[in-house]
Each structure stands twice: as C-alpha cells, then as structure tokens.
XYZ file of C-alpha atoms in Angstrom:
673
model
C 23.853 22.851 192.425
C 20.808 25.001 193.522
C 23.099 26.037 196.959
C 25.950 27.368 194.720
C 23.441 29.126 192.325
C 21.835 30.958 195.378
C 25.356 31.811 196.593
C 26.467 33.304 193.198
C 23.209 35.307 192.877
C 23.606 36.629 196.191
C 27.201 37.761 195.267
C 26.096 39.455 192.061
C 23.284 41.373 193.998
C 25.907 42.388 196.387
C 28.213 43.756 193.932
C 25.301 45.233 191.623
C 23.826 47.214 194.583
C 26.589 49.179 195.490
C 27.302 49.948 191.832
C 23.781 51.189 191.523
C 23.748 53.482 194.442
C 26.853 54.983 193.105
C 26.022 55.547 189.732
C 22.727 57.369 191.118
C 24.762 59.689 193.137
C 26.678 60.766 190.032
C 25.338 63.506 188.241
C 25.521 64.570 184.277
C 27.235 67.851 185.064
C 30.357 69.378 186.544
C 30.292 71.498 189.813
C 32.628 74.590 189.707
C 33.889 77.304 192.308
C 36.424 80.070 192.420
C 39.925 79.006 193.879
C 41.902 81.122 195.953
C 43.499 83.083 192.614
C 40.168 83.646 191.172
C 40.172 81.022 188.919
C 37.268 78.689 187.986
C 37.952 75.183 188.990
C 35.982 71.841 189.737
C 34.716 71.170 192.865
C 32.832 68.688 194.920
C 29.006 67.995 193.813
C 26.979 70.849 195.613
C 23.336 69.690 194.441
C 22.203 66.564 193.116
C 18.908 66.085 190.982
C 16.283 64.386 192.623
C 13.791 64.065 190.186
C 10.526 65.903 188.696
C 7.801 67.817 190.416
C 4.039 67.530 189.827
C 4.333 64.827 187.492
C 0.627 63.922 188.269
C -0.150 67.299 186.578
C -0.770 68.356 183.090
C 1.971 70.812 183.157
C 2.973 72.028 179.570
C 4.715 75.316 179.187
C 6.209 76.215 182.783
C 7.091 79.917 183.007
C 7.689 80.599 186.676
C 7.886 78.886 190.145
C 7.561 80.194 193.618
C 7.890 78.685 197.135
C 5.977 80.232 200.284
C 7.194 79.962 203.704
C 4.963 76.953 204.244
C 6.845 74.992 201.523
C 3.722 75.350 199.052
C 4.783 75.446 195.266
C 3.170 77.558 192.891
C 3.822 77.047 188.903
C 2.482 79.539 186.587
C 1.958 77.618 183.054
C 1.711 79.694 180.252
C 0.520 76.390 178.167
C -2.195 75.596 180.739
C -3.355 78.939 181.259
C -3.253 78.570 185.221
C -1.264 78.341 188.163
C -0.633 74.823 189.705
C -0.089 74.539 193.316
C 1.710 71.513 194.763
C 2.060 70.578 198.659
C 5.411 70.050 200.338
C 5.564 66.572 199.002
C 5.217 67.842 195.342
C 1.950 66.480 194.713
C -0.770 68.447 192.875
C -3.121 70.089 195.643
C -4.750 72.950 193.649
C -5.303 74.696 190.410
C -5.598 78.819 190.340
C -7.073 81.178 187.383
C -8.393 78.642 185.159
C -10.728 80.285 182.591
C -9.301 83.934 183.730
C -5.757 83.700 182.863
C -4.474 83.904 179.248
C -0.875 83.879 179.346
C 0.483 83.395 183.080
C 4.127 84.299 183.054
C 5.088 85.037 186.765
C 3.755 84.187 190.132
C 4.254 85.147 193.674
C 2.648 84.709 196.965
C 2.723 87.148 199.684
C 3.042 86.685 203.400
C -1.022 86.775 203.967
C -1.041 83.853 201.213
C -2.617 86.093 198.568
C -1.309 84.860 194.921
C -0.025 87.572 192.197
C -0.225 86.400 188.808
C 1.347 88.477 185.991
C -0.345 87.659 182.857
C 1.458 89.082 179.888
C -1.410 88.487 177.226
C -4.154 90.263 179.303
C -1.480 93.202 180.419
C -2.757 92.645 183.877
C -1.488 91.384 187.327
C -4.294 89.340 188.941
C -4.598 88.820 192.860
C -5.856 85.479 194.257
C -7.165 84.309 197.557
C -5.331 81.325 198.862
C -8.249 79.280 197.752
C -8.170 80.487 194.179
C -10.908 83.345 194.305
C -10.222 86.464 192.156
C -9.718 89.551 194.505
C -8.428 92.036 192.265
C -7.094 93.283 188.878
C -4.001 95.493 188.220
C -3.906 97.070 184.822
C -2.051 99.817 183.289
C -1.590 102.940 185.854
C -3.557 105.919 184.702
C -0.962 108.157 186.685
C 0.593 110.723 184.075
C 3.987 109.943 185.799
C 3.712 106.502 184.412
C 3.585 108.050 180.778
C 0.874 107.335 178.334
C 3.380 105.619 175.598
C 4.766 103.453 178.149
C 3.693 100.127 177.649
C 2.361 97.621 180.563
C 3.197 94.159 179.736
C 3.564 92.182 183.047
C 5.962 89.253 182.964
C 7.132 88.770 186.695
C 5.931 90.116 189.557
C 6.976 90.435 193.591
C 5.136 91.887 196.683
C 7.125 93.181 199.623
C 5.966 93.124 203.149
C 4.057 96.220 202.805
C 1.890 94.951 200.110
C 3.525 96.967 197.505
C 3.706 95.395 194.025
C 7.016 95.178 191.930
C 6.186 94.319 188.364
C 8.338 93.433 185.693
C 7.205 94.826 182.535
C 8.481 93.829 178.750
C 10.568 97.024 177.552
C 10.424 98.794 180.975
C 13.559 100.769 180.342
C 12.651 103.159 183.441
C 12.847 99.998 185.844
C 10.686 98.128 187.842
C 6.810 99.463 188.143
C 5.878 99.981 191.663
C 2.407 99.987 192.744
C 0.567 100.024 195.843
C -1.731 97.161 197.135
C -4.434 99.282 195.958
C -2.926 99.721 192.625
C -1.413 103.218 192.910
C 1.399 104.116 190.754
C 4.409 104.570 193.287
C 7.269 105.237 190.717
C 9.973 103.349 188.910
C 12.330 101.356 190.924
C 15.884 99.884 190.353
C 16.409 101.372 186.861
C 19.365 100.095 184.973
C 22.351 102.057 183.750
C 23.868 102.271 180.266
C 27.217 100.328 179.921
C 30.135 102.595 179.909
C 31.963 102.265 176.618
C 34.830 104.017 174.889
C 32.318 104.893 171.764
C 30.040 106.660 174.448
C 32.590 108.535 176.175
C 34.205 110.150 172.772
C 30.375 110.951 171.703
C 30.006 112.835 174.845
C 33.410 114.807 174.253
C 32.957 115.655 170.660
C 28.974 116.533 170.514
C 27.451 120.014 171.447
C 24.829 120.023 174.259
C 22.391 120.905 171.483
C 23.435 117.779 169.432
C 23.396 115.405 172.684
C 19.538 116.832 173.222
C 18.871 115.789 169.531
C 20.225 112.554 169.825
C 18.764 109.145 170.414
C 20.844 108.282 173.676
C 21.121 104.532 174.398
C 18.521 103.549 176.716
C 19.333 101.386 179.765
C 18.342 97.549 179.420
C 15.139 96.387 180.951
C 15.067 94.112 183.910
C 14.080 90.429 183.240
C 13.092 88.805 186.782
C 12.799 89.792 190.221
C 12.842 87.935 193.481
C 12.384 89.323 197.146
C 14.216 87.721 200.225
C 12.734 87.506 203.902
C 14.065 90.964 204.666
C 12.164 92.468 201.969
C 15.472 93.476 199.563
C 14.678 93.450 196.149
C 16.773 91.278 193.666
C 16.814 91.535 189.761
C 18.392 89.954 186.867
C 19.020 91.380 183.779
C 19.756 89.474 180.317
C 21.867 90.754 177.215
C 23.844 93.338 179.525
C 27.470 92.812 180.872
C 27.130 95.104 183.790
C 24.854 94.652 186.990
C 23.508 91.506 185.589
C 22.378 90.713 189.203
C 21.133 93.419 191.505
C 20.747 93.729 194.992
C 18.700 96.623 195.672
C 18.431 98.729 198.866
C 15.366 101.024 199.799
C 16.730 103.621 197.730
C 16.714 101.438 194.577
C 20.558 101.449 194.728
C 22.622 98.357 194.046
C 24.508 96.766 196.801
C 26.708 94.443 194.845
C 29.586 94.872 192.502
C 28.424 95.708 189.043
C 31.025 93.026 187.538
C 29.640 90.280 189.660
C 29.504 87.722 186.798
C 30.526 87.571 183.231
C 27.522 85.580 182.442
C 24.767 87.780 180.118
C 21.899 85.366 180.043
C 20.421 85.103 183.391
C 16.622 84.006 183.529
C 15.828 84.051 186.846
C 16.821 84.528 190.432
C 15.817 83.086 193.929
C 17.130 83.814 197.445
C 17.578 81.300 200.437
C 16.766 82.136 204.305
C 20.705 83.027 204.626
C 20.647 85.608 201.356
C 22.546 83.297 199.178
C 21.263 83.834 195.661
C 20.729 81.410 193.067
C 20.061 82.386 189.196
C 19.771 80.094 186.439
C 20.848 80.963 182.797
C 19.202 80.267 179.228
C 21.876 77.607 178.860
C 20.993 75.851 181.846
C 23.838 76.826 184.182
C 22.906 77.423 188.077
C 25.248 80.114 189.833
C 25.064 80.311 193.356
C 26.503 83.372 195.314
C 26.677 84.413 198.802
C 24.784 87.323 199.887
C 28.141 89.753 199.365
C 28.011 88.177 195.750
C 30.847 86.110 196.093
C 30.484 83.139 193.374
C 30.263 79.778 195.572
C 29.215 77.122 192.948
C 28.434 76.761 189.281
C 26.378 73.436 188.200
C 23.887 72.283 185.786
C 24.057 72.489 182.173
C 22.338 72.200 178.546
C 20.385 69.041 177.759
C 22.073 67.112 174.801
C 19.034 65.333 173.865
C 19.720 62.565 176.574
C 16.984 64.209 178.844
C 19.187 63.341 181.867
C 18.212 65.088 185.371
C 19.983 67.927 185.938
C 20.299 69.213 182.599
C 17.543 71.866 180.624
C 16.454 72.838 177.326
C 14.565 76.025 178.484
C 15.081 76.929 181.887
C 12.602 79.834 182.828
C 12.427 80.092 186.513
C 13.984 78.910 189.796
C 12.856 78.669 193.505
C 14.127 77.322 196.890
C 12.066 76.102 199.580
C 12.366 76.431 203.318
C 14.268 73.090 203.602
C 17.099 74.056 200.822
C 15.271 72.145 197.868
C 15.845 73.852 194.841
C 13.156 73.813 191.724
C 13.785 74.655 188.250
C 11.375 75.122 185.493
C 12.242 73.791 182.042
C 9.555 75.314 179.565
C 10.578 73.132 176.534
C 10.444 69.832 178.146
C 7.566 70.734 180.409
C 9.169 69.850 183.448
C 10.147 71.018 187.015
C 13.211 69.315 188.425
C 14.317 69.281 192.036
C 17.468 69.585 193.333
C 18.765 68.808 196.793
C 21.742 70.285 198.240
C 24.773 67.950 199.312
C 26.899 67.334 202.788
C 29.760 69.504 200.816
C 27.612 72.214 200.227
C 25.743 72.069 203.379
C 29.104 72.746 205.132
C 29.899 75.929 202.994
C 26.280 77.216 203.625
C 26.607 76.681 207.520
C 29.990 78.445 207.382
C 28.489 81.448 205.469
C 25.674 81.697 207.722
C 28.007 82.029 210.643
C 30.464 83.866 208.774
C 27.829 86.516 207.702
C 26.644 86.985 211.517
C 30.255 87.693 212.515
C 30.617 84.552 214.109
C 34.018 83.901 212.449
C 35.324 81.589 215.347
C 32.371 79.286 215.335
C 32.312 79.311 211.503
C 35.767 78.023 211.689
C 35.186 74.220 212.036
C 32.778 74.393 208.990
C 35.495 75.873 206.690
C 37.907 73.454 207.814
C 35.890 70.496 206.678
C 35.302 72.261 203.403
C 39.204 72.771 202.797
C 39.727 69.117 203.688
C 37.660 68.505 200.739
C 38.666 71.034 198.656
C 42.020 72.987 199.570
C 41.464 75.379 197.001
C 38.192 76.700 197.902
C 39.043 80.518 197.660
C 36.201 82.030 200.169
C 36.931 79.196 202.625
C 40.724 80.641 203.138
C 39.312 84.337 203.184
C 36.922 83.015 206.133
C 39.584 81.068 207.867
C 41.749 84.346 207.871
C 38.860 86.378 209.623
C 38.539 83.296 212.128
C 42.451 83.742 212.909
C 42.170 87.331 212.889
C 39.325 87.442 215.581
C 41.491 85.000 217.514
C 44.383 87.295 217.280
C 46.327 84.777 215.612
C 47.533 87.348 212.998
C 50.268 85.405 211.543
C 48.199 82.220 210.441
C 45.421 85.023 209.470
C 48.125 86.566 207.301
C 48.700 83.107 205.523
C 45.448 82.549 204.878
C 44.547 86.121 203.433
C 47.423 85.590 201.393
C 46.240 82.404 200.009
C 42.911 83.869 199.426
C 44.425 86.889 197.605
C 42.160 88.873 200.159
C 44.214 92.225 200.109
C 41.877 93.808 202.649
C 42.148 90.944 205.302
C 45.640 90.744 204.621
C 46.481 94.440 205.323
C 44.431 94.379 208.586
C 46.452 91.347 209.834
C 49.906 92.879 208.751
C 48.815 96.141 210.526
C 48.555 93.889 213.866
C 51.672 92.257 213.054
C 53.607 95.650 212.349
C 52.015 97.202 215.572
C 53.353 94.318 217.699
C 56.611 94.498 216.361
C 56.943 98.203 216.727
C 55.754 97.959 220.604
C 58.502 95.397 221.122
C 61.508 97.022 218.935
C 60.578 100.671 218.769
C 62.856 101.731 221.740
C 65.541 99.968 220.333
C 65.185 101.443 216.891
C 64.871 104.918 218.183
C 68.376 104.412 220.080
C 69.832 103.265 216.910
C 68.709 105.886 214.889
C 69.617 108.748 217.749
C 73.076 106.583 218.105
C 73.716 107.311 214.312
C 72.962 110.773 214.473
C 75.297 111.507 217.430
C 77.763 109.761 215.928
C 77.771 111.534 212.638
C 78.034 115.074 214.258
C 80.936 113.632 216.491
C 82.703 112.547 213.163
C 81.943 115.626 211.764
C 83.207 117.683 214.607
C 86.409 115.739 214.919
C 86.842 115.846 211.571
C 86.914 119.624 211.469
C 89.216 119.906 214.376
C 91.676 116.754 213.549
C 90.946 115.851 210.094
C 90.498 112.338 210.628
C 88.560 111.588 207.495
C 91.187 113.169 205.178
C 92.519 109.677 204.195
C 89.069 108.144 203.266
C 88.359 111.099 201.291
C 91.319 110.833 199.107
C 90.752 107.150 198.552
C 87.012 107.738 197.672
C 88.247 110.646 195.364
C 90.722 108.403 193.566
C 88.198 105.551 193.105
C 85.698 108.068 191.611
C 88.306 108.924 188.958
C 88.199 105.535 187.453
C 86.586 105.876 184.055
C 83.951 103.277 184.295
C 82.434 104.146 188.226
C 82.557 107.815 187.262
C 80.175 106.958 183.914
C 77.998 105.219 186.426
C 77.894 107.801 189.087
C 77.208 110.270 186.238
C 73.715 108.717 186.394
C 72.881 110.967 189.458
C 73.567 114.067 187.416
C 70.445 113.802 185.574
C 68.432 114.470 188.429
C 69.380 118.229 188.687
C 70.785 119.128 185.328
C 68.938 116.583 182.568
C 69.751 119.353 179.666
C 73.351 119.900 180.696
C 73.885 116.238 181.126
C 72.580 115.041 177.994
C 74.727 117.810 176.104
C 77.957 116.068 178.205
C 76.346 112.761 177.392
C 76.741 113.269 173.647
C 79.233 115.693 173.088
C 81.703 115.071 175.593
C 81.510 111.282 175.703
C 80.918 111.179 179.697
C 79.183 107.719 179.388
C 79.849 104.413 177.575
C 78.165 101.444 175.922
C 79.674 99.368 178.688
C 78.300 101.630 181.358
C 74.927 101.987 179.654
C 74.858 97.927 179.128
C 75.821 97.676 182.985
C 72.858 99.851 184.008
C 70.363 98.143 181.555
C 71.255 94.947 183.140
C 70.549 96.523 186.703
C 67.128 97.795 185.389
C 66.212 94.428 184.255
C 67.187 93.041 187.636
C 65.121 95.705 189.366
C 62.069 95.215 187.176
C 62.184 91.362 188.200
C 62.515 92.217 191.512
C 59.590 94.234 191.825
C 57.563 91.725 189.939
C 58.122 89.305 192.382
C 58.970 90.872 195.703
C 56.829 93.938 195.842
C 54.529 93.662 199.152
C 51.711 91.493 198.598
C 49.244 94.378 198.859
C 50.623 96.246 195.906
C 51.709 93.077 193.961
C 50.540 93.192 190.482
C 47.980 90.834 189.249
C 48.927 87.356 188.176
C 52.534 87.615 189.437
C 52.580 83.933 190.963
C 53.190 81.497 188.457
C 54.739 83.883 185.968
C 57.505 82.784 184.119
C 60.990 84.695 184.615
C 61.542 84.782 180.872
C 57.902 86.448 180.258
C 58.782 89.191 182.645
C 61.845 89.820 180.835
C 60.483 90.050 177.726
C 58.005 92.598 178.878
C 60.778 95.225 179.492
C 63.472 94.189 176.974
C 61.054 93.954 174.081
C 59.795 97.584 174.424
C 63.341 99.148 175.377
C 64.584 97.398 172.021
C 61.711 98.553 169.985
C 61.803 101.934 171.166
C 65.633 102.194 170.610
C 65.495 100.806 167.199
C 62.446 102.206 166.073
C 63.371 105.716 167.292
C 67.055 105.588 165.425
C 65.082 104.827 162.318
C 62.801 107.326 162.518
C 65.234 110.289 163.789
C 67.068 109.269 160.637
C 64.661 109.939 158.143
C 63.619 113.170 160.401
C 66.996 114.655 160.376
C 67.699 113.697 163.849
C 71.409 114.137 164.732
C 71.538 111.169 167.261
C 73.467 107.949 166.664
C 72.222 104.408 167.536
C 74.885 104.504 170.294
C 73.775 107.875 171.466
C 69.792 106.559 171.744
C 71.180 103.512 173.364
C 73.094 105.416 176.075
C 70.846 108.374 176.382
C 67.727 106.045 177.042
C 69.004 104.146 180.136
C 70.170 107.341 181.912
C 66.955 108.928 180.998
C 65.379 106.184 183.153
C 67.799 107.215 186.162
C 64.765 107.722 188.743
C 63.272 104.192 188.032
C 67.193 102.687 188.184
C 67.671 104.531 191.516
C 64.531 104.743 193.474
C 62.614 101.222 192.309
C 64.188 99.304 194.691
C 63.862 101.396 197.778
C 60.093 101.436 196.917
C 60.053 97.665 196.736
C 61.183 97.582 200.030
C 58.802 100.298 201.650
C 55.765 98.390 199.827
C 56.473 95.424 201.990
C 56.222 97.576 205.299
C 52.997 99.347 204.312
C 49.188 98.690 204.930
C 46.203 99.332 202.444
C 45.698 102.428 204.404
C 48.939 103.902 203.508
C 49.057 102.750 199.972
C 48.908 106.341 198.383
C 52.759 106.549 199.771
C 53.333 103.720 197.122
C 51.125 104.719 194.259
C 52.383 108.712 194.613
C 55.933 107.536 194.706
C 55.410 105.177 191.633
C 53.429 107.730 189.591
C 56.349 110.398 190.374
C 58.907 107.893 189.132
C 57.063 107.123 185.957
C 56.351 110.803 185.197
C 59.975 111.699 185.972
C 61.221 109.167 183.494
C 59.020 110.393 180.600
C 60.101 114.061 181.550
C 63.746 112.986 180.899
C 63.217 110.750 178.416
C 61.405 113.561 176.333
C 64.349 115.936 177.229
C 66.833 113.190 175.975
C 65.038 112.720 172.523
C 65.055 116.729 172.011
C 68.700 117.173 172.975
C 70.128 113.926 171.209
C 68.538 114.793 168.095
C 68.659 118.497 168.384
C 64.853 119.144 167.779
C 62.304 121.486 168.558
C 59.432 120.684 171.081
C 57.045 120.042 168.202
C 59.609 118.020 166.458
C 60.290 115.761 169.433
C 56.667 115.559 169.802
C 56.178 114.020 166.419
C 59.233 112.050 166.866
C 57.588 110.298 169.849
C 54.320 109.914 168.216
C 55.813 108.034 164.947
C 58.235 105.981 167.163
C 55.258 104.468 169.034
C 53.308 104.189 165.909
C 56.210 102.379 164.657
C 56.384 100.101 167.620
C 53.020 99.029 167.098
C 53.645 98.150 163.290
C 56.809 96.221 164.089
C 54.798 94.140 166.896
C 52.277 93.515 163.906
C 54.465 92.502 161.567
C 56.197 90.079 164.109
C 52.934 88.706 165.067
C 51.935 87.882 161.071
C 55.581 86.195 160.564
C 55.035 84.127 163.656
C 51.648 83.070 162.333
C 52.925 82.496 159.120
C 55.925 80.486 160.085
C 53.743 78.542 162.323
C 51.415 77.681 159.239
C 54.611 76.751 157.104
C 55.831 74.230 160.169
C 52.543 72.543 160.448
C 52.330 72.265 156.500
C 55.849 70.977 156.044
C 55.169 68.617 159.300
C 51.883 67.116 157.894
C 53.496 66.446 154.509
C 56.612 64.632 156.264
C 53.982 62.659 158.315
C 52.105 61.583 155.404
C 55.141 60.457 153.269
C 56.341 58.366 156.528
C 53.124 56.600 156.700
C 52.719 56.123 152.810
C 56.354 54.746 152.717
C-alpha cells in the first residue's frame, strides 16, 4: 500500500508542478499592440512582474525612481523624507538626505555619481555626493529673466552630460527650468504649446489686436516629468493635455515626435532604455512602450482592483529601467516598487528595433520573422520587413509588406523602383506604339482627305448619335463648355430625360464605388478595406436624395421655377466633371508615387470645384434665381438636409426603444404563460 501511495503522490507532484509554473507565468493584465491597420489588438506578454523591490526598507510613499549606469537604484520617498539606495540585487544599500529632505519628489544621478533630489516642500534642489554628503542647494533663481512672480516648487529634476540641471517646477507654464551646475539660471526649455481649437481660432478672428492684448490668453500646460537618455536628449510628459503628451526634445527645445503620439492624457513619468525606447506610466497603471520614433510597441499593466496582484497599481508615480532591461515602477499608495522583466517575445522586438534603427534592415529581418510567427498582425514588424526586402532589392515583396503595414512612404519608394524597372524593359515598345498610333492617325487623315475613306463610318456614327437616348447621354459633354445654355436647353427644350439621368446616376454610383475600392494604395481613403458595399453606396446615394428632395421643397416655398424632374435631371448633369473624369483619375492614381501626389490631389480638387460651380449655375438657371437668391437657396437646402438627418436619427432611436419595449413585454408574457 505504501508503494502505491508513493506512486500516487509522485504523480500528483508531477501534475501540480507544471500547473504551478504555468500559473506563475500568467499575468493579471492583457498586453496590447498596434495592428497593421492601426487598431489596438492583443498580443503576447511583453513584460512579466517578478516581485517587489526594497522589501527590507521602510518605504511608505515612493515618488520617483532612478537607475544609474551601474545598476544602482535610487528611490525618493516623500513619506520617509529621504532617498533609499538599493544595489543591483534590490537590497537596501544606503539612505541619503535623512534630516535634510522634507518632501523629496524627484531624484536623478549624474555621470559622476552625484545625487540630485527635488524637494517640493523646501522649494529647493539638493545635490549630494554618492556617499550622501550634502554638496549644494539650488533655490529660486535670482535672475530677472526668471521672473519675481514665478514660483520655484521643484517636483522632478534631470541633469545632462554638461552638468546642467533641468527642473520640473509646479505650474511652470514657461517650460522646464534650466540651471547651470553652479545654479545660474540659463532659461526655460521645451515649453509646451496651447492646444489648437475652433473656439480659439474664432476668437482670434473676431477680436482686435487691442482686445487680444487685454484678454487672458490660454496658458500652455506645465510639464510633469522628465527623463534624459544616454545621448543627452530630453524627454518630458505632460498630464491633462491632448497634444504633445510625450515630447522628445532636441538641442533647440523642439519636439521630435508626432504631437499626436498617444490619446492618453494622464502620463505620470517616462523612462528611456539604452536603445531609445520610451516607457511611460499612466495614472491608471497602464504602461505604454514606444520606440525611438514614437511608434507604439506595447500597452500593459493596469489598475489594481483591490486584489493586490503583481503587475497592477493603485497610484503609480515613477518608472525606471536598468541596463539589463528590468523595469521598476513605484506605487505611492501601496508603498511598493514593482519589478518587471521583458519576455522573449519583447526581446525579439527590441533586438529587431535596435538593428532597424541602425539601418541594418537585413540583419533585423530574422527577428521580425520570429515576431510575425508569433503575431502575424504586428504592424511595425511588417513595415520593418518591407524595409529589409527593399534593401535586398526584392521590391515586389517589399510592396506587399508595406501595403499590409499601411506604410504609404515605404510603399511609394518600392513602387517607384518597380515602375522604373518596368519602364526600362518596356519604354521602347510603348514609344513605338505611341509613334505608330500618331503616324496611323495622320495617314488615315490624309487618305480620308484624298479618297474619303471614312465617309461610311461618319455616316454610321451620325445616324447612331441621332438616337434619342444616346443623344441625351452625350449631351452631358455640353456642360463643360456652355453650362448656362445647356441648362436652358435642359429645362426648356427637354434635351435630357429621366431615363438618361437615371442611367447617369447609376454610372455615378458605380464610379464612386470603383474610386473607393480601386484608387491607388497611396491615395486610398482611410478604412476602405473591410468597408461594406452598401455603406459606401449610402454615402453617395443619401446625400444626393436629400439634396434633390430638400432643394425642391425649399424652392417651392421660395418661388423657384424648377420642378422635381428638372432638379433630378439637372443635378446629375451638373456632376458631369465627376462622371467623365473620375475613372481616368482612379487609373492614374495606380501609377503615381507619393512624390507625384500633387497631380492626383490637384485633379480631384479641380473636379470637385468644377462640379460645385456647375451645380450653382444649375440651381440659378433651373429656378430662375438671382445670385443672392441662389446662395440663400443653397444655405437653406444644406440646413434642411441637416435637420432631415437629425429627424431620421431621432425616429430611428424611438423605433428602437419601442421595439425593445414590445420585445421585453412579449418575452415576459411568454415566460409567465
């Protein structure tokens, strides 16, 4: 019996140990990334929580954390009123500032090992030696350029390689305060910009210069935290704003990243690893990682729901990364510092990015291939693979990768190479065909002049054009040269019919669908892939229906002479430029590169402007209006269209509520009966 008991016990241990290892490998949060089409999708875990740091220290309210080049960890604790120092193993090694610091909220260590601490309560920045000896205090600058009314309430601090201090002060709307190592005020750096809004734009238009001078203009938000990378570039995060929430500043203090880098508005701190990848933590506990160009890599972490699980936070305040890639995040409310370690998946991404950043696209390819094996929708990997194929001159594969990644610029460069290769092979033949067609044209013209060989085709074409429906369709071309006269003939002489107009409307719908789905990739409207055919048809059919109907109703009230039939026919003939030229432009868009985009954009704008002008003439001539009456009619028509859409929306909502009400009653009756 004892023998069997041992066997059963061994089997249980064998089963439970793997299960336990799997459970320990799981994390209490999802890791997300950007797909190729720019959507947030779930991906493999990028960082796993390992445990807590400095558990042997009396940490109460950690505000900020910094890791130096030797792997030493410094934690500013406002509750303990000192800075804790931990060794590479996370064990407490020393304390700095006890009895001197009152409210330490920021800490930084320069290349010489000097420790800088921002003390909010004492309104100073303290510099300590690596052994903890106080060396210097930096108070409010006495320079008149700083401003007497400007407050100096240091919250965070950073030091560049020259020894200059960059101080984040509460409410410093002028930007980051820059001091020399001796304490001389050097100026403000990296000031934020005010958010552009329609309200501000209108205010600037409607107010005079004197009124603007008397107005309290909206002040830019003050930066909230700072980081400095190994190259000396300054990074800042700003809470409560929508643009430039993360900034990477050059020597002139200008942002090098996209101002719309992230929709997040509650970043608390930022850190940068040795490859330039940025990690920022939000007030909700989410950690966002970006590469050095500002491309989103991962989103992980989250808000603690009371279960106190590793990887979740209550009040995150600081974030830092050590030379080995371990991540440290302070949680002020829980008094903890959590440690994260990158996974093999994120390591593959980081290695690929590092090589890609150095221009070693081919060498990075193996890492991106392994990433795509695990997550085929990883958008950045497809763009990097496209660059690798491009460097290998495999332009056809590069095109596919860039298209999948929605990388317009990479696609354009690859397409230029493909087009160039095609032209080298076929340009001679194309030129011969063009020259042959020109010669054939003039030969036929000469023979026709001498022997009248085209007389029979001309007679056939003339008799064909006399057919009523064909003549009505070809009447469309008259609106290019004589739109006013053409609308007169349209209304008075009945040169077009409902049948011909309906055919043109069908052609218009077909052309619109073709343009939405077959325009060149470089000029493809956003979100064309996956859009339903019915949705696209409604985008053009509904506005046309509303315009024709509302314009007829408005003109009836305002003494317009046009009948519904006239407006129905006149509207489609007014859109003649689009009907005639949209398909050729779609075809051209498929052979243009991004550098030639002005040809496509200019052509589209000309067509739309041309259609609007003819449409204006149509309303004026059909209803026999003056110019002012026409403008008033158009404005009322647009207003009526908006009201009609609003009414339809309200009716739809009401019907939906009635349906839910009736359905719930029927369901209740069925359940009770």
